[in-house]
């Protein structure tokens, strides 16, 4: 089965083709730069840009330089139905469902975080079930026990800002621009963690929830304390990154001990972070746990993960009913099981 994937939940238009026999064929992404001058994503502008970019990217991804070089017809359309920005989701849903209607093939609305969670399946080495998933994106940070597709038990999640959101807000305070994760990672290369000391939030008490808004406050206080020279920015960035990574690693280690799971999947935008990947890789070696990450370009929002998750659900016979739905808020635990 060959599936076209459409991701428009935030500020990236991601379009891809996944084929259950041939694997991941192609993906294209347009990252909206128009939000830069506002210092954050402006929902209405995001929706309008998705309208402009989605169909041209669909044409291109199906063309001779991409999936079209491996001929085969599209058997289904998967689009991100939530969670995300309502207007942005509606653009992907409207286009995805219209294409499916015109091509007389099924459509399916995919949960964005399920897309991230399954994104390591696009790689040659795929994790087997069950596994522990650490998902860290701009909107969510969570640990889940994954028994199968659609069988997710949330073990802990962010009670305020997600890790990516804290990166973005702190980068703004440091004058490093948006998105903040890659900017802080870059700035941290010239800095020294430990010159200032930030908290490792909620690690001194039991439980697997996360709270990153205090780190953003620590960053604001550090920014206000002394003149912001380039080396001071680098030291703050380095300590901030270290604090986020330490916190994620401590909680992942705790969740592995609690569940006894032997595989760890790490996905979502923050999982592109080199320090996090290295530290979790070392954690895996220490405990005999195999770690699975998507390649860095598939950590951030993309159409390939949506095409894959949609393909698995379509193969299991699931498809959209007649009701048109985009779900800005949608829990991972509300998804139907596959094959259950
Ligand atoms: O998964 P994603 O593309 O979108 C959401 O679903 O939210 O994640 C975006 C988040 C942003 O907050 C961005 O700053 C962060 O991922 N991010 C990173 C890195 N690359 C992206 N954070 C830390 N280090 C990175 N290299
Ligand atoms: Zn995402």
CSV table of C-alpha atoms and ligand atoms in Angstrom, one decimal:
chain,number,residue,atom,x,y,z
A,1,UNK,CA,0.0,0.0,0.0
A,2,UNK,CA,1.3,3.4,-1.0
A,3,UNK,CA,0.3,6.4,1.2
A,4,UNK,CA,0.6,10.1,0.7
A,5,UNK,CA,1.2,11.9,4.1
A,6,UNK,CA,0.3,15.5,4.8
A,7,UNK,CA,1.5,17.3,7.9
A,8,UNK,CA,0.3,20.8,8.6
A,9,UNK,CA,-0.2,20.9,12.4
A,10,UNK,CA,2.0,23.9,13.1
A,11,UNK,CA,4.5,25.9,11.0
A,12,UNK,CA,6.0,23.1,8.8
A,13,UNK,CA,4.3,21.9,5.6
A,14,UNK,CA,5.5,18.3,5.3
A,15,UNK,CA,4.5,16.0,2.4
A,16,UNK,CA,5.8,12.5,1.9
A,17,UNK,CA,5.1,9.1,0.3
A,18,UNK,CA,5.5,5.8,2.2
A,19,UNK,CA,5.0,2.4,0.6
A,20,UNK,CA,4.5,-0.6,2.8
A,21,UNK,CA,6.5,-2.7,0.3
A,22,UNK,CA,9.2,-0.3,-0.8
A,23,UNK,CA,9.5,1.7,2.4
A,24,UNK,CA,9.9,5.4,2.7
A,25,UNK,CA,10.1,6.9,-0.8
A,26,UNK,CA,10.3,10.6,-0.5
A,27,UNK,CA,9.6,13.6,1.6
A,28,UNK,CA,9.6,17.4,1.2
A,29,UNK,CA,9.2,20.1,3.8
A,30,UNK,CA,8.6,23.8,3.7
A,31,UNK,CA,9.4,25.5,7.1
A,32,UNK,CA,7.6,28.8,7.3
A,33,UNK,CA,10.1,31.6,8.0
A,34,UNK,CA,7.4,34.3,8.0
A,35,UNK,CA,6.9,33.9,11.8
A,36,UNK,CA,10.5,35.0,12.5
A,37,UNK,CA,9.8,38.7,12.9
A,38,UNK,CA,7.0,37.9,15.4
A,39,UNK,CA,9.2,35.7,17.6
A,40,UNK,CA,6.7,32.8,17.6
A,41,UNK,CA,4.2,31.1,15.4
A,42,UNK,CA,1.2,33.3,14.3
A,43,UNK,CA,-1.6,30.7,13.8
A,44,UNK,CA,-3.5,32.6,11.1
A,45,UNK,CA,-0.4,33.3,9.0
A,46,UNK,CA,0.5,29.6,9.4
A,47,UNK,CA,-2.8,28.5,8.0
A,48,UNK,CA,-2.6,30.8,5.0
A,49,UNK,CA,1.0,29.6,4.2
A,50,UNK,CA,-0.1,26.0,4.4
A,51,UNK,CA,-2.8,26.8,1.8
A,52,UNK,CA,-0.2,28.2,-0.5
A,53,UNK,CA,2.4,25.4,-0.1
A,54,UNK,CA,0.5,22.1,0.4
A,55,UNK,CA,-0.7,21.4,-3.2
A,56,UNK,CA,2.6,22.5,-4.9
A,57,UNK,CA,4.5,20.2,-2.6
A,58,UNK,CA,2.1,17.3,-3.2
A,59,UNK,CA,2.6,17.7,-7.0
A,60,UNK,CA,6.4,17.8,-6.5
A,61,UNK,CA,6.6,14.8,-4.2
A,62,UNK,CA,4.6,12.7,-6.6
A,63,UNK,CA,6.7,14.0,-9.6
A,64,UNK,CA,9.6,12.3,-11.4
A,65,UNK,CA,12.3,13.6,-9.1
A,66,UNK,CA,10.7,12.1,-6.1
A,67,UNK,CA,8.2,9.2,-5.5
A,68,UNK,CA,7.3,9.4,-9.2
A,69,UNK,CA,10.7,7.9,-10.0
A,70,UNK,CA,9.3,4.7,-8.5
A,71,UNK,CA,5.9,4.4,-10.3
A,72,UNK,CA,2.9,3.2,-8.4
A,73,UNK,CA,-0.4,4.6,-7.6
A,74,UNK,CA,-1.4,6.2,-4.3
A,75,UNK,CA,-3.7,3.9,-2.3
A,76,UNK,CA,-4.5,6.2,0.6
A,77,UNK,CA,-4.1,9.7,2.1
A,78,UNK,CA,-3.0,10.3,5.7
A,79,UNK,CA,-3.1,13.8,7.1
A,80,UNK,CA,-2.5,15.1,10.6
A,81,UNK,CA,-5.9,15.5,12.3
A,82,UNK,CA,-4.5,16.8,15.7
A,83,UNK,CA,-3.2,17.9,18.1
A,84,UNK,CA,-2.1,21.3,16.8
A,85,UNK,CA,-3.3,24.7,15.6
A,86,UNK,CA,-7.0,24.4,14.5
A,87,UNK,CA,-6.7,26.4,11.3
A,88,UNK,CA,-3.5,24.8,10.2
A,89,UNK,CA,-5.0,21.3,10.9
A,90,UNK,CA,-8.1,22.2,8.9
A,91,UNK,CA,-6.0,23.0,5.8
A,92,UNK,CA,-4.3,19.6,5.8
A,93,UNK,CA,-7.6,17.8,6.6
A,94,UNK,CA,-9.5,19.7,3.8
A,95,UNK,CA,-6.8,19.0,1.2
A,96,UNK,CA,-6.1,15.4,2.3
A,97,UNK,CA,-9.8,14.5,2.3
A,98,UNK,CA,-10.4,16.3,-1.0
A,99,UNK,CA,-7.6,14.4,-2.8
A,100,UNK,CA,-8.8,11.1,-1.4
A,101,UNK,CA,-12.3,11.9,-2.6
A,102,UNK,CA,-11.1,12.8,-6.1
A,103,UNK,CA,-8.8,9.8,-6.3
A,104,UNK,CA,-11.5,7.5,-4.8
A,105,UNK,CA,-9.2,6.2,-2.2
A,106,UNK,CA,-9.5,6.1,1.7
A,107,UNK,CA,-8.3,9.0,3.9
A,108,UNK,CA,-7.3,8.8,7.5
A,109,UNK,CA,-6.6,11.4,10.2
A,110,UNK,CA,-3.4,10.7,12.1
A,111,UNK,CA,-2.5,11.8,15.6
A,112,UNK,CA,0.6,14.0,15.3
A,113,UNK,CA,2.4,12.5,18.4
A,114,UNK,CA,1.7,8.9,17.1
A,115,UNK,CA,3.5,10.0,14.0
A,116,UNK,CA,6.5,11.1,16.0
A,117,UNK,CA,6.3,8.0,18.2
A,118,UNK,CA,6.4,5.7,15.1
A,119,UNK,CA,9.0,7.7,13.2
A,120,UNK,CA,11.9,5.4,14.0
A,121,UNK,CA,10.0,2.8,12.0
A,122,UNK,CA,11.1,4.8,8.9
A,123,UNK,CA,14.7,3.7,9.5
A,124,UNK,CA,16.4,0.4,8.5
A,125,UNK,CA,16.6,-0.7,12.2
A,126,UNK,CA,13.1,-0.7,13.6
A,127,UNK,CA,12.2,-1.2,17.2
A,128,UNK,CA,10.0,-4.2,18.1
A,129,UNK,CA,7.2,-3.8,20.5
A,130,UNK,CA,7.0,-3.3,23.5
A,131,UNK,CA,9.2,-0.2,24.1
A,132,UNK,CA,9.5,2.9,26.2
A,133,UNK,CA,8.9,6.1,24.2
A,134,UNK,CA,10.4,9.5,25.2
A,135,UNK,CA,8.6,12.1,23.0
A,136,UNK,CA,10.0,15.6,23.2
A,137,UNK,CA,8.6,18.2,20.9
A,138,UNK,CA,7.6,21.8,21.0
A,139,UNK,CA,4.1,21.1,22.3
A,140,UNK,CA,4.6,17.9,24.3
A,141,UNK,CA,7.1,16.1,26.5
A,142,UNK,CA,6.0,12.6,27.6
A,143,UNK,CA,7.1,9.1,28.5
A,144,UNK,CA,4.9,6.3,27.3
A,145,UNK,CA,4.8,2.5,27.6
A,146,UNK,CA,4.1,1.3,24.0
A,147,UNK,CA,2.7,-2.2,23.7
A,148,UNK,CA,1.6,-1.9,20.1
A,149,UNK,CA,0.3,0.7,17.6
A,150,UNK,CA,-2.5,2.4,19.5
A,151,UNK,CA,-1.7,0.8,22.8
A,152,UNK,CA,-0.1,3.7,24.7
A,153,UNK,CA,0.1,4.1,28.5
A,154,UNK,CA,1.3,7.6,29.5
A,155,UNK,CA,3.8,7.3,32.4
A,156,UNK,CA,4.6,11.0,32.7
A,157,UNK,CA,4.2,14.2,30.8
A,158,UNK,CA,4.9,17.9,31.0
A,159,UNK,CA,2.7,19.8,33.5
A,160,UNK,CA,3.6,23.2,32.0
A,161,UNK,CA,6.0,24.0,29.1
A,162,UNK,CA,7.3,21.2,26.9
A,163,UNK,CA,11.0,20.8,26.5
A,164,UNK,CA,11.0,22.3,23.0
A,165,UNK,CA,8.9,25.2,24.1
A,166,UNK,CA,11.4,26.0,26.9
A,167,UNK,CA,14.2,25.9,24.3
A,168,UNK,CA,12.2,28.3,22.1
A,169,UNK,CA,11.3,30.7,24.9
A,170,UNK,CA,14.9,30.7,26.4
A,171,UNK,CA,16.4,31.3,23.0
A,172,UNK,CA,14.2,34.3,22.6
A,173,UNK,CA,15.4,35.7,26.0
A,174,UNK,CA,18.9,35.1,24.8
A,175,UNK,CA,18.3,36.9,21.5
A,176,UNK,CA,19.1,33.7,19.5
A,177,UNK,CA,16.0,33.6,17.3
A,178,UNK,CA,13.5,30.8,16.4
A,179,UNK,CA,13.4,27.8,16.5
A,180,UNK,CA,15.3,27.9,19.7
A,181,UNK,CA,16.5,24.3,20.0
A,182,UNK,CA,19.0,24.4,17.2
A,183,UNK,CA,20.0,28.0,18.1
A,184,UNK,CA,20.7,27.1,21.7
A,185,UNK,CA,22.5,23.9,20.6
A,186,UNK,CA,24.8,26.0,18.4
A,187,UNK,CA,25.4,28.7,21.0
A,188,UNK,CA,26.2,26.1,23.7
A,189,UNK,CA,29.2,24.8,21.6
A,190,UNK,CA,31.1,27.9,22.7
A,191,UNK,CA,29.9,27.8,26.3
A,192,UNK,CA,30.7,25.9,29.5
A,193,UNK,CA,27.8,24.2,31.4
A,194,UNK,CA,28.1,24.6,35.2
A,195,UNK,CA,29.4,28.2,35.2
A,196,UNK,CA,25.9,29.0,36.4
A,197,UNK,CA,23.7,26.3,37.9
A,198,UNK,CA,20.1,25.8,36.7
A,199,UNK,CA,17.7,23.3,38.4
A,200,UNK,CA,16.9,19.9,37.1
A,201,UNK,CA,13.1,20.3,37.7
A,202,UNK,CA,11.1,17.6,39.4
A,203,UNK,CA,14.0,15.1,39.6
A,204,UNK,CA,14.3,15.3,43.4
A,205,UNK,CA,10.9,13.7,43.9
A,206,UNK,CA,9.4,10.4,42.6
A,207,UNK,CA,7.3,10.4,39.5
A,208,UNK,CA,7.8,10.8,35.8
A,209,UNK,CA,6.2,14.1,35.0
A,210,UNK,CA,8.2,17.0,33.7
A,211,UNK,CA,8.1,20.8,34.3
A,212,UNK,CA,10.3,23.0,32.2
A,213,UNK,CA,8.8,26.5,32.8
A,214,UNK,CA,11.2,27.0,35.8
A,215,UNK,CA,14.2,26.6,33.6
A,216,UNK,CA,12.9,29.4,31.4
A,217,UNK,CA,12.6,31.5,34.5
A,218,UNK,CA,16.2,30.6,35.5
A,219,UNK,CA,17.3,31.7,32.1
A,220,UNK,CA,15.4,35.0,32.4
A,221,UNK,CA,17.0,35.7,35.8
A,222,UNK,CA,20.5,34.8,34.4
A,223,UNK,CA,19.9,37.2,31.4
A,224,UNK,CA,18.9,40.0,33.8
A,225,UNK,CA,21.8,39.5,36.2
A,226,UNK,CA,24.7,40.6,34.1
A,227,UNK,CA,25.4,42.2,30.7
A,228,UNK,CA,24.7,39.8,27.9
A,229,UNK,CA,28.1,39.3,26.2
A,230,UNK,CA,28.5,36.6,23.6
A,231,UNK,CA,30.4,34.3,26.1
A,232,UNK,CA,27.7,34.8,28.8
A,233,UNK,CA,25.0,33.8,26.2
A,234,UNK,CA,27.1,30.7,25.3
A,235,UNK,CA,27.4,29.8,29.0
A,236,UNK,CA,23.7,30.2,29.7
A,237,UNK,CA,22.8,28.2,26.6
A,238,UNK,CA,25.2,25.4,27.6
A,239,UNK,CA,23.8,25.2,31.1
A,240,UNK,CA,20.3,25.4,29.9
A,241,UNK,CA,20.8,22.6,27.4
A,242,UNK,CA,22.6,20.5,30.0
A,243,UNK,CA,19.8,21.0,32.5
A,244,UNK,CA,17.1,19.9,30.0
A,245,UNK,CA,19.1,16.9,28.9
A,246,UNK,CA,20.0,15.8,32.5
A,247,UNK,CA,16.3,16.0,33.4
A,248,UNK,CA,15.2,14.0,30.3
A,249,UNK,CA,17.9,11.4,30.9
A,250,UNK,CA,17.1,11.0,34.7
A,251,UNK,CA,13.4,10.5,33.9
A,252,UNK,CA,14.1,8.1,31.1
A,253,UNK,CA,16.3,6.0,33.3
A,254,UNK,CA,13.7,6.0,36.0
A,255,UNK,CA,11.0,4.9,33.5
A,256,UNK,CA,13.2,2.1,32.2
A,257,UNK,CA,13.8,0.9,35.8
A,258,UNK,CA,10.1,1.1,36.6
A,259,UNK,CA,8.9,-0.7,33.4
A,260,UNK,CA,11.8,-3.2,32.8
A,261,UNK,CA,11.5,-2.3,29.1
A,262,UNK,CA,14.5,-3.1,27.0
A,263,UNK,CA,14.0,-0.8,24.1
A,264,UNK,CA,13.9,3.0,24.1
A,265,UNK,CA,12.4,5.1,21.3
A,266,UNK,CA,13.3,8.8,21.3
A,267,UNK,CA,11.5,11.1,18.9
A,268,UNK,CA,10.1,14.6,18.4
A,269,UNK,CA,12.0,17.8,17.5
A,270,UNK,CA,14.2,17.9,20.6
A,271,UNK,CA,15.5,14.4,19.8
A,272,UNK,CA,17.5,16.0,17.1
A,273,UNK,CA,19.7,17.4,19.9
A,274,UNK,CA,23.2,15.9,19.7
A,275,UNK,CA,23.9,16.0,23.5
A,276,UNK,CA,20.5,14.3,24.2
A,277,UNK,CA,21.2,11.6,21.6
A,278,UNK,CA,24.7,10.9,23.0
A,279,UNK,CA,23.6,10.9,26.6
A,280,UNK,CA,20.6,8.5,26.0
A,281,UNK,CA,22.9,6.3,23.8
A,282,UNK,CA,25.2,6.0,26.8
A,283,UNK,CA,22.3,5.3,29.1
A,284,UNK,CA,21.3,2.5,26.8
A,285,UNK,CA,24.7,1.0,26.9
A,286,UNK,CA,24.8,1.2,30.7
A,287,UNK,CA,21.5,-0.7,31.0
A,288,UNK,CA,21.7,-3.0,28.0
A,289,UNK,CA,18.8,-1.1,26.5
A,290,UNK,CA,18.7,-0.6,22.7
A,291,UNK,CA,17.9,3.0,21.7
A,292,UNK,CA,16.1,4.0,18.5
A,293,UNK,CA,16.1,7.5,17.1
A,294,UNK,CA,14.8,8.8,13.8
A,295,UNK,CA,17.5,10.5,11.6
A,296,UNK,CA,17.8,14.1,12.7
A,297,UNK,CA,15.8,15.5,9.7
A,298,UNK,CA,12.9,13.2,10.7
A,299,UNK,CA,12.9,14.3,14.3
A,300,UNK,CA,11.1,17.6,13.6
A,301,UNK,CA,7.7,17.7,12.0
A,302,UNK,CA,7.5,15.9,8.6
A,303,UNK,CA,5.0,14.2,6.3
A,304,UNK,CA,6.8,10.8,6.3
A,305,UNK,CA,5.9,9.9,9.9
A,306,UNK,CA,2.2,10.8,9.1
A,307,UNK,CA,2.3,8.7,5.9
A,308,UNK,CA,3.8,5.7,7.9
A,309,UNK,CA,1.3,5.9,10.8
A,310,UNK,CA,-1.6,6.4,8.4
A,311,UNK,CA,-0.4,3.4,6.3
A,312,UNK,CA,-0.4,1.1,9.3
A,313,UNK,CA,-3.9,2.2,10.3
A,314,UNK,CA,-5.2,1.9,6.7
A,315,UNK,CA,-3.7,-1.5,6.4
A,316,UNK,CA,-5.6,-2.5,9.5
A,317,UNK,CA,-8.8,-1.4,7.8
A,318,UNK,CA,-9.3,1.9,9.7
A,319,UNK,CA,-10.4,5.0,7.7
A,320,UNK,CA,-12.2,8.2,8.2
A,321,UNK,CA,-15.9,8.2,8.4
A,322,UNK,CA,-18.1,10.9,6.8
A,323,UNK,CA,-17.6,13.4,9.7
A,324,UNK,CA,-15.0,16.0,9.1
A,325,UNK,CA,-12.7,16.3,12.1
A,326,UNK,CA,-9.7,18.3,13.2
A,327,UNK,CA,-8.8,17.9,16.8
A,328,UNK,CA,-6.6,20.7,18.3
A,329,UNK,CA,-6.6,18.7,21.6
A,330,UNK,CA,-6.4,15.0,21.4
A,331,UNK,CA,-4.9,12.5,23.8
A,332,UNK,CA,-2.7,9.7,22.6
A,333,UNK,CA,-4.6,7.3,24.8
A,334,UNK,CA,-7.8,7.9,22.9
A,335,UNK,CA,-6.6,6.2,19.7
A,336,UNK,CA,-8.0,2.9,18.5
A,337,UNK,CA,-5.7,-0.1,18.6
A,338,UNK,CA,-4.4,-1.6,15.4
A,339,UNK,CA,-5.3,-5.2,15.0
A,340,UNK,CA,-6.9,-5.3,18.4
B,1,LIG,O1,8.4,18.0,16.8
B,1,LIG,P1,8.5,19.4,16.4
B,1,LIG,O2,9.1,19.7,15.1
B,1,LIG,O3,7.2,20.2,16.5
B,1,LIG,C1,6.2,19.9,17.5
B,1,LIG,O4,5.5,18.9,17.4
B,1,LIG,O5,6.1,20.7,18.4
B,1,LIG,O6,9.4,20.0,17.6
B,1,LIG,C2,9.8,21.4,17.5
B,1,LIG,C3,10.6,21.7,18.7
B,1,LIG,C4,11.0,23.2,18.8
B,1,LIG,O7,10.6,23.6,20.1
B,1,LIG,C5,12.5,23.2,18.5
B,1,LIG,O8,13.1,24.3,19.2
B,1,LIG,C6,12.9,21.9,19.1
B,1,LIG,O9,11.9,21.0,18.7
B,1,LIG,N1,14.2,21.4,18.5
B,1,LIG,C7,15.3,21.2,19.2
B,1,LIG,C8,16.3,20.9,18.2
B,1,LIG,N2,15.8,20.9,17.0
B,1,LIG,C9,14.4,21.2,17.1
B,1,LIG,N3,15.6,21.3,20.5
B,1,LIG,C10,16.8,21.0,20.9
B,1,LIG,N4,17.8,20.8,20.1
B,1,LIG,C11,17.6,20.7,18.7
B,1,LIG,N5,18.6,20.4,17.9
B,2,LIG,ZN1,5.8,17.6,16.1
